[in-house]
mmCIF file of C-alpha atoms in Angstrom:
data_model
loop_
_atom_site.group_PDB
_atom_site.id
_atom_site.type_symbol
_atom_site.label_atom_id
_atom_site.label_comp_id
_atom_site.label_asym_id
_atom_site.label_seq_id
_atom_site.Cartn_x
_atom_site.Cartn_y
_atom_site.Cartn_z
ATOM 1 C CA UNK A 1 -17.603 -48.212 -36.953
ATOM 2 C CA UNK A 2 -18.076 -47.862 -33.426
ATOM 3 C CA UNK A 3 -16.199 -44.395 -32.125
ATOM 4 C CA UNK A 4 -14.982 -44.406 -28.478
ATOM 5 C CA UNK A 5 -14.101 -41.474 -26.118
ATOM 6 C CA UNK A 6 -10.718 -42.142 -24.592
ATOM 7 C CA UNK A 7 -11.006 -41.503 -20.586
ATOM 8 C CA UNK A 8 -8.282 -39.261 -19.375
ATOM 9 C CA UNK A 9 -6.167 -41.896 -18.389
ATOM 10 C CA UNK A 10 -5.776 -42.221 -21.770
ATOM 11 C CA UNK A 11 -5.577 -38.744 -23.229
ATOM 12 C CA UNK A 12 -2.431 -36.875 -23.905
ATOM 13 C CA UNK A 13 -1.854 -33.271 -22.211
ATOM 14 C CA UNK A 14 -2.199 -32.048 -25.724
ATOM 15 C CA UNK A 15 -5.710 -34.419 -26.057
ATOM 16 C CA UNK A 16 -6.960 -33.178 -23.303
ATOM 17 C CA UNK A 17 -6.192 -29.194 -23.438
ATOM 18 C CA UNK A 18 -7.952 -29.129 -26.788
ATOM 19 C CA UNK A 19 -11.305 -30.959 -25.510
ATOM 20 C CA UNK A 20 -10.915 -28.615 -21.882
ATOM 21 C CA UNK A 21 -14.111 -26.161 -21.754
ATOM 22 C CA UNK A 22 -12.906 -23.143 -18.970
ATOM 23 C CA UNK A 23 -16.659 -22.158 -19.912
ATOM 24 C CA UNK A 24 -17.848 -25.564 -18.106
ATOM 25 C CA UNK A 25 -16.699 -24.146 -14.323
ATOM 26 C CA UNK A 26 -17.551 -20.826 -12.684
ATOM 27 C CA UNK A 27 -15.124 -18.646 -12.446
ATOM 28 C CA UNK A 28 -14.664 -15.595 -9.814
ATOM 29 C CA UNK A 29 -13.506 -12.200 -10.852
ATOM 30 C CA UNK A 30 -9.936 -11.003 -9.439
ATOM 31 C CA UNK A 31 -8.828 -7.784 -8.234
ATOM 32 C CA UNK A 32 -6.085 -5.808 -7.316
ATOM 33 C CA UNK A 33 -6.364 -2.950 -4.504
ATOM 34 C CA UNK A 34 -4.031 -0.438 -3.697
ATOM 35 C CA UNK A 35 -3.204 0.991 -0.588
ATOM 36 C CA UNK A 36 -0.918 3.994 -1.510
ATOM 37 C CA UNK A 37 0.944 5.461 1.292
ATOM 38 C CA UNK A 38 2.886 8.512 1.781
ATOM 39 C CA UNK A 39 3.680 11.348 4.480
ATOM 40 C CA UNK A 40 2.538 14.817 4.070
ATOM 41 C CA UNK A 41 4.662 18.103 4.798
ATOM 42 C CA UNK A 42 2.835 17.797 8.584
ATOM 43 C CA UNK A 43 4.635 14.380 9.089
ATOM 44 C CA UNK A 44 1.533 12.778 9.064
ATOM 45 C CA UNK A 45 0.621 9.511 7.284
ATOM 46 C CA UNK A 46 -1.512 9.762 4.073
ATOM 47 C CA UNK A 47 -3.351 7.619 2.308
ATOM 48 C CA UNK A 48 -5.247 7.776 -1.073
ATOM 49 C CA UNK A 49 -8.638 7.111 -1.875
ATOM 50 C CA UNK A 50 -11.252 7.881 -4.672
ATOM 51 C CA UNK A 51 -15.043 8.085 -4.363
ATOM 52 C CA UNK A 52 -17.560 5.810 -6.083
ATOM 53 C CA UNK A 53 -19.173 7.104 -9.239
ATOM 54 C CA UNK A 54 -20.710 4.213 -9.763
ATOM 55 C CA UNK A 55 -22.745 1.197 -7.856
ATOM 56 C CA UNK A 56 -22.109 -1.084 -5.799
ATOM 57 C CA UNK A 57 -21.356 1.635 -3.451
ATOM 58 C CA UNK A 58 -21.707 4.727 -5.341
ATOM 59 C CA UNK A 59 -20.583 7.701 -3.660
ATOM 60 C CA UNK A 60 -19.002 6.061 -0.990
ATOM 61 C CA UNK A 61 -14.829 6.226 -0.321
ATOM 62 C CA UNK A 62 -12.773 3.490 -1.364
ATOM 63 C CA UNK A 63 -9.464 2.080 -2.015
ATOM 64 C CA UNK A 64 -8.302 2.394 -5.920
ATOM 65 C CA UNK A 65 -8.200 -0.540 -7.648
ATOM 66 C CA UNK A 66 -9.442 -2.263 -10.475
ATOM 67 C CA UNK A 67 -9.844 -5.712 -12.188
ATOM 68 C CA UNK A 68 -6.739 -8.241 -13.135
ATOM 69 C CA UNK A 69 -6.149 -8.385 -17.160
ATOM 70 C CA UNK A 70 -6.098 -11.939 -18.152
ATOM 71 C CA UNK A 71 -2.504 -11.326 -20.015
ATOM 72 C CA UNK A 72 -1.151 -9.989 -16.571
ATOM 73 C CA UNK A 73 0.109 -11.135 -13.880
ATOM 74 C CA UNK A 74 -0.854 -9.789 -10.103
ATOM 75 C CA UNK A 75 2.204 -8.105 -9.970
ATOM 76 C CA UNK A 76 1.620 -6.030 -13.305
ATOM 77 C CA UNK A 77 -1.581 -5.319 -12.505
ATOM 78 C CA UNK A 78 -0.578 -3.637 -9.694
ATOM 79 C CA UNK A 79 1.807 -1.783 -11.230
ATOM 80 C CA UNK A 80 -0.572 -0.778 -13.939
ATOM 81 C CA UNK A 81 -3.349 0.256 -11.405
ATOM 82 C CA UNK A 82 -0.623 2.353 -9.210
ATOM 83 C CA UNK A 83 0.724 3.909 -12.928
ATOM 84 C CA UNK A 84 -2.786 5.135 -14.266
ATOM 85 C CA UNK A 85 -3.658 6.094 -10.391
ATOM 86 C CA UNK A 86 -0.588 8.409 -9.561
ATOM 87 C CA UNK A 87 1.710 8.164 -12.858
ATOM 88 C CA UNK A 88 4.484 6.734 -10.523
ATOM 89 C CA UNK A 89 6.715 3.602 -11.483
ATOM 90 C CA UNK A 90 9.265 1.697 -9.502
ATOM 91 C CA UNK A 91 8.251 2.831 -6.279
ATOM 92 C CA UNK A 92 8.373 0.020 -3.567
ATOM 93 C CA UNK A 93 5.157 -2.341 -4.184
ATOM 94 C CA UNK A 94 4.596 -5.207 -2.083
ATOM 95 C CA UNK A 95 1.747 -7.731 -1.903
ATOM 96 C CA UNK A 96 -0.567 -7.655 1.306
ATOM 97 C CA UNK A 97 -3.142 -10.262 1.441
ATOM 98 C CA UNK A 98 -5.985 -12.218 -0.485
ATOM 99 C CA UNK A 99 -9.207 -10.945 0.595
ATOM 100 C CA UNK A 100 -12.011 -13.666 -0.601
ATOM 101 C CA UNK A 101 -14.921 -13.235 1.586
ATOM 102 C CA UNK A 102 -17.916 -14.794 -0.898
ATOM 103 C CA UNK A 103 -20.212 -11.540 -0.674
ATOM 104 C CA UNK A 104 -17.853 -9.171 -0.306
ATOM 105 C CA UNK A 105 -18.610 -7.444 -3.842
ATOM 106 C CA UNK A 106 -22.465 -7.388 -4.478
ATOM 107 C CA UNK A 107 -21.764 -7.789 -8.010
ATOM 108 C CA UNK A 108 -20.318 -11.338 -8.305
ATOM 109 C CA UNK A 109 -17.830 -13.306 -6.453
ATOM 110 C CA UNK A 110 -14.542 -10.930 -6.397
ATOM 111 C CA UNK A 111 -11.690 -11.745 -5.184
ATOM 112 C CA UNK A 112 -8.857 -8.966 -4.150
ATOM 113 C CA UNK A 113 -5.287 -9.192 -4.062
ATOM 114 C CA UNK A 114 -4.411 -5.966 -2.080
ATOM 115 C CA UNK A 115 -1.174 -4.236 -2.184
ATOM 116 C CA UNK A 116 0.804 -1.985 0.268
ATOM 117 C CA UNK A 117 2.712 1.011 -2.251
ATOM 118 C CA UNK A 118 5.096 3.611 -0.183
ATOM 119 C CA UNK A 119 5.379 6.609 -2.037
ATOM 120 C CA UNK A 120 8.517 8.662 -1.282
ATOM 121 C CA UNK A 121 7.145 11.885 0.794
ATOM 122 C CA UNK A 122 6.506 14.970 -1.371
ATOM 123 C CA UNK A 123 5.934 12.246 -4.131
ATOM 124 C CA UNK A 124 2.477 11.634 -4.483
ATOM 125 C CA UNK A 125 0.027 13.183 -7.005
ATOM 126 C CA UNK A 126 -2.813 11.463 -8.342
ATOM 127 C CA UNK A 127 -6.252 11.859 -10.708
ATOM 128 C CA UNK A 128 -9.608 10.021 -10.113
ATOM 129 C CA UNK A 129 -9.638 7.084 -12.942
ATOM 130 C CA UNK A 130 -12.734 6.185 -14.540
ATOM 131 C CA UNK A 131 -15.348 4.574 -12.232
ATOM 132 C CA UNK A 132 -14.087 7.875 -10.100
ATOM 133 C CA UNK A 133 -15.910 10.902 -9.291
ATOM 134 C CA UNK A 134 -12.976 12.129 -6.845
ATOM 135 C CA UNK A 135 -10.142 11.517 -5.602
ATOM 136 C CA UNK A 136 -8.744 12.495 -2.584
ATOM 137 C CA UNK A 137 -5.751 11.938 0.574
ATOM 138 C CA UNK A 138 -6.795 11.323 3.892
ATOM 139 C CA UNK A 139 -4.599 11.616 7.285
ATOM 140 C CA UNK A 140 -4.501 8.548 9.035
ATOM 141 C CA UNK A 141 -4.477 8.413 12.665
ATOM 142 C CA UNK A 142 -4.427 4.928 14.429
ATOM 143 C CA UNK A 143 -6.223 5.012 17.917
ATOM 144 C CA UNK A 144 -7.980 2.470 20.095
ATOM 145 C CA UNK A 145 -6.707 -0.821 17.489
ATOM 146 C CA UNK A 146 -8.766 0.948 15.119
ATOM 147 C CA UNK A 147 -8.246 4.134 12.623
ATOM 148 C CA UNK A 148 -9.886 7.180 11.178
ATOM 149 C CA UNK A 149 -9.242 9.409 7.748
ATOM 150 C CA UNK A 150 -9.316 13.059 7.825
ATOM 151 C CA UNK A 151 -9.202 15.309 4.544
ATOM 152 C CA UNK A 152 -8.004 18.727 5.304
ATOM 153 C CA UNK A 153 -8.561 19.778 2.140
ATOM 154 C CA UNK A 154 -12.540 18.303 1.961
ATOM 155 C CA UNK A 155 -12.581 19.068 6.198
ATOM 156 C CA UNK A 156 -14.103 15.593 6.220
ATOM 157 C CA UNK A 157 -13.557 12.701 8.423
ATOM 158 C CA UNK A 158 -14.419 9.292 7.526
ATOM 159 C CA UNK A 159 -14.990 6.057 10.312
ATOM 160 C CA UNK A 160 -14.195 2.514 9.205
ATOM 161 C CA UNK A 161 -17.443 2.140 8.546
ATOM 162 C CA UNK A 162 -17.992 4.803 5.999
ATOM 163 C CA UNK A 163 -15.739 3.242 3.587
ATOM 164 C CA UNK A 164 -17.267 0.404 0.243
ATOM 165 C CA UNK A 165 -16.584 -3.286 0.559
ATOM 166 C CA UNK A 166 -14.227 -4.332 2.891
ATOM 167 C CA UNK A 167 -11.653 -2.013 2.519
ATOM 168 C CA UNK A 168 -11.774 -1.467 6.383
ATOM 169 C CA UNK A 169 -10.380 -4.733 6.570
ATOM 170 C CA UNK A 170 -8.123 -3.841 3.784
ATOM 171 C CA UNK A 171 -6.544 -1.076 5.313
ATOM 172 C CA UNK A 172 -6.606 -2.028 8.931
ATOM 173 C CA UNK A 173 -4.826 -5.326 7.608
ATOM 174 C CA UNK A 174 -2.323 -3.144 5.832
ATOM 175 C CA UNK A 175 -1.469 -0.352 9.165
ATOM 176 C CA UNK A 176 -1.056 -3.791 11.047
ATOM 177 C CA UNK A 177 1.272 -5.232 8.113
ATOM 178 C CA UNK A 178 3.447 -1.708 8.003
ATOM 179 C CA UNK A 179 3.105 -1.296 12.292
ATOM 180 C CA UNK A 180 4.868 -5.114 12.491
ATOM 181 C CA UNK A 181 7.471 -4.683 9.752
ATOM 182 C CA UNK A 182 8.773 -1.123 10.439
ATOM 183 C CA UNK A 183 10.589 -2.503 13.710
ATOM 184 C CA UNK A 184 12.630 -5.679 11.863
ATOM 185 C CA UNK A 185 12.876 -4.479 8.144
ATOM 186 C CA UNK A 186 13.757 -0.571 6.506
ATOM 187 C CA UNK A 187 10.639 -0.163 4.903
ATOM 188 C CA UNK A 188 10.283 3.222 6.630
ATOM 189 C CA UNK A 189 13.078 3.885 4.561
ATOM 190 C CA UNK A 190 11.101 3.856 1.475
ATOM 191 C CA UNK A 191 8.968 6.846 3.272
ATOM 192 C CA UNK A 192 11.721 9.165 3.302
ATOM 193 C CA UNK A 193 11.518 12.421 1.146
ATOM 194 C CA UNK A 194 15.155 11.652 0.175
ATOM 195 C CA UNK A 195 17.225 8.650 1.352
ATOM 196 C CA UNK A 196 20.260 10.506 0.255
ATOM 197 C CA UNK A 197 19.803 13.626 2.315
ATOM 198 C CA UNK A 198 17.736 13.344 5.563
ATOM 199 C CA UNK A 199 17.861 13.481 9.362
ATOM 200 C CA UNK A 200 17.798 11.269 12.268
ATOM 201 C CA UNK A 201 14.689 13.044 13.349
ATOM 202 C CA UNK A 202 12.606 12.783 9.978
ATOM 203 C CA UNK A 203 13.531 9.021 10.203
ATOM 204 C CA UNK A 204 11.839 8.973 13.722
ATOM 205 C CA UNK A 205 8.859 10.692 12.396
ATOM 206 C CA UNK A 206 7.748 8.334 9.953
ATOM 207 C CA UNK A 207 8.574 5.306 12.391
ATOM 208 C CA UNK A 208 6.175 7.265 15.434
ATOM 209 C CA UNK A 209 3.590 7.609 11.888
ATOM 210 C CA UNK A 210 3.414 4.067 11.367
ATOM 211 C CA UNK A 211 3.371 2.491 14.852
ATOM 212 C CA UNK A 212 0.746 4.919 16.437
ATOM 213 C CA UNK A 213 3.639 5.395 18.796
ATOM 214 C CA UNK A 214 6.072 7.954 20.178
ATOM 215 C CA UNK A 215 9.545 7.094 20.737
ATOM 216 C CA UNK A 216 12.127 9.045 22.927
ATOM 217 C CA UNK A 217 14.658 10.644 20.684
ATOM 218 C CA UNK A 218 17.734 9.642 22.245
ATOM 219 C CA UNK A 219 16.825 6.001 22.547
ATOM 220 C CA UNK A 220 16.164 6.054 18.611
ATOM 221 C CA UNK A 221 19.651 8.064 17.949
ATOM 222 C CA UNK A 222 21.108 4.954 19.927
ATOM 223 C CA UNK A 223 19.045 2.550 18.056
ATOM 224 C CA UNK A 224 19.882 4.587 14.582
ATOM 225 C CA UNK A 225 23.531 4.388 15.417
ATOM 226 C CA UNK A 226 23.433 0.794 15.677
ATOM 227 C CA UNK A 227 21.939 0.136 12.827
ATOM 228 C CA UNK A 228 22.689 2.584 10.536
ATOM 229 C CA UNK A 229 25.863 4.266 11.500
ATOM 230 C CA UNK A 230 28.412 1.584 13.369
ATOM 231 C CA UNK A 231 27.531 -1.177 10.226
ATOM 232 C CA UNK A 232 28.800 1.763 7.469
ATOM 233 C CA UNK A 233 25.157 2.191 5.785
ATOM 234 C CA UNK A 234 24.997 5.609 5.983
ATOM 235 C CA UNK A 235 27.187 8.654 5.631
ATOM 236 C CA UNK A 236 27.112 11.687 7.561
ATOM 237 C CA UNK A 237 27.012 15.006 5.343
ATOM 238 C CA UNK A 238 28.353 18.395 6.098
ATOM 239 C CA UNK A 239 25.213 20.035 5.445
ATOM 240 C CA UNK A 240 23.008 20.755 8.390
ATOM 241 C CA UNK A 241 19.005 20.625 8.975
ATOM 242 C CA UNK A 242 16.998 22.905 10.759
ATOM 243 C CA UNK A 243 14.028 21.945 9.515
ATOM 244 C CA UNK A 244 12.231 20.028 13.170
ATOM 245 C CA UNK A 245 14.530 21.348 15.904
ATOM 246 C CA UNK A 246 15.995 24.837 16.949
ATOM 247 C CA UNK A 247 19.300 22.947 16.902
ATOM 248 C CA UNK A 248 21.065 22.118 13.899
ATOM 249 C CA UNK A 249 20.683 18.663 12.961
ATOM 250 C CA UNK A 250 23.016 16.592 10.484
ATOM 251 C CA UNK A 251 22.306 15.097 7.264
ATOM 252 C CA UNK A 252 22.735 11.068 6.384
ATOM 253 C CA UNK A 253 23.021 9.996 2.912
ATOM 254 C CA UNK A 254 21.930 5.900 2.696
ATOM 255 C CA UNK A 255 24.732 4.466 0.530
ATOM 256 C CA UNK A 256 23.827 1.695 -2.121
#
């Protein structure tokens, strides 16, 4: 009896799942990286990164992150990797870029799905996770198209350059994402210490934090008014502020 192989022409889906080999290709690993955001009690904004225990890159600073579960999507595993990182949940989370540079990770081909999270300010705690020997939050301050971290806490600054991988790229890719979306969308919103009690002012603050810009205040009340207060999206409390100007400044509350 002569036994022939049926072409895959021929096969059924079913046929030809059961015969498929995933061993037969090579595969690259996938990662998620976080770029967790917040402002500090300076109005400054923060991010968080942990320091290399181990190598590639050991001792340098990098972005936290780890390695996709194959029973996860992207999305979880971001969600799992910001959870274990700073024990938050259902903050806003939004997907940056795919960074696939071939030799980008010494180890094997890696490629990263990075992730903008905005934690609210006054929010953010965190613990260095396993292949961590510290963790630590840096002030960002955008200058010349580039950017530099400074710990207070550590009195250390680092350059692009000091940072593992690509994460330069990361984060520069990430201050240009926030810097572009922050003048059509309300993600600055999602900065706020409270959306339903905060001031005109603090609003400005976080918007001058993530544009490397200053704005004049009574253009942004104009701008605010527009946007905010003529289309019924926020309402104005009794209670009063004093909290960035000698003058008394009122409370919004962002309605649902």
């Amino acid at each position: 009896m002569v036994i022939t192989m049926k072409s895959y022409e021929e096969m059924t889906e079913e046929e030809f799942l059961a015969q498929y080999k995933p061993g037969d290709y090579e595969r690259p690993s996938v990662t998620v990286d976080m770029l967790i955001f917040a402002m500090n009690r300076e109005q400054h904004l923060e991010l968080l990164l942990i320091k290399r225990g181990g190598h590639p890159c050991r001792g340098k600073w990098a972005i936290p992150g780890g390695f996709v579960e194959m029973d996860e999507s992207l999305d979880e595993a971001a969600a799992r990797e910001l959870k274990e990182e700073t024990n938050l949940e259902g903050i806003y989370l939004e997907q940056l870029y795919t960074f696939g540079e071939v030799h980008r990770d010494k180890r094997t081909r890696v490629i990263s799905v990075a992730y903008i999270a905005l934690v609210p300010a006054g929010n953010l705690s965190f613990t260095a996770g396993d292949d961590a020997v510290d963790a630590c939050i840096f002030e960002v301050k955008q200058e010349n198209g580039g950017f530099t971290l400074y710990s207070k806490e550590r009195d250390l600054t680092l350059t692009e350059e000091d940072l593992a991988f690509d994460h330069k790229d990361i984060i520069r890719k990430g201050l240009e994402r926030l810097k572009g979306k922050v003048t059509y969308s309300d993600i600055a919103l999602e900065l706020l210490r409270d959306k339903e009690k905060f001031t005109i002012y603090e609003l400005q603050i976080i918007y001058e934090a993530l544009t490397g810009e200053e704005f004049d205040v009574a253009n942004f009340r104009r701008s605010f008014k527009k946007k905010f207060i003529d289309t019924g999206r926020v309402e104005k409390l009794e209670e009063k502020s004093v909290d960035f100007s000698r003058k008394p400044s009122s409370y919004y509350k962002l309605l649902k």
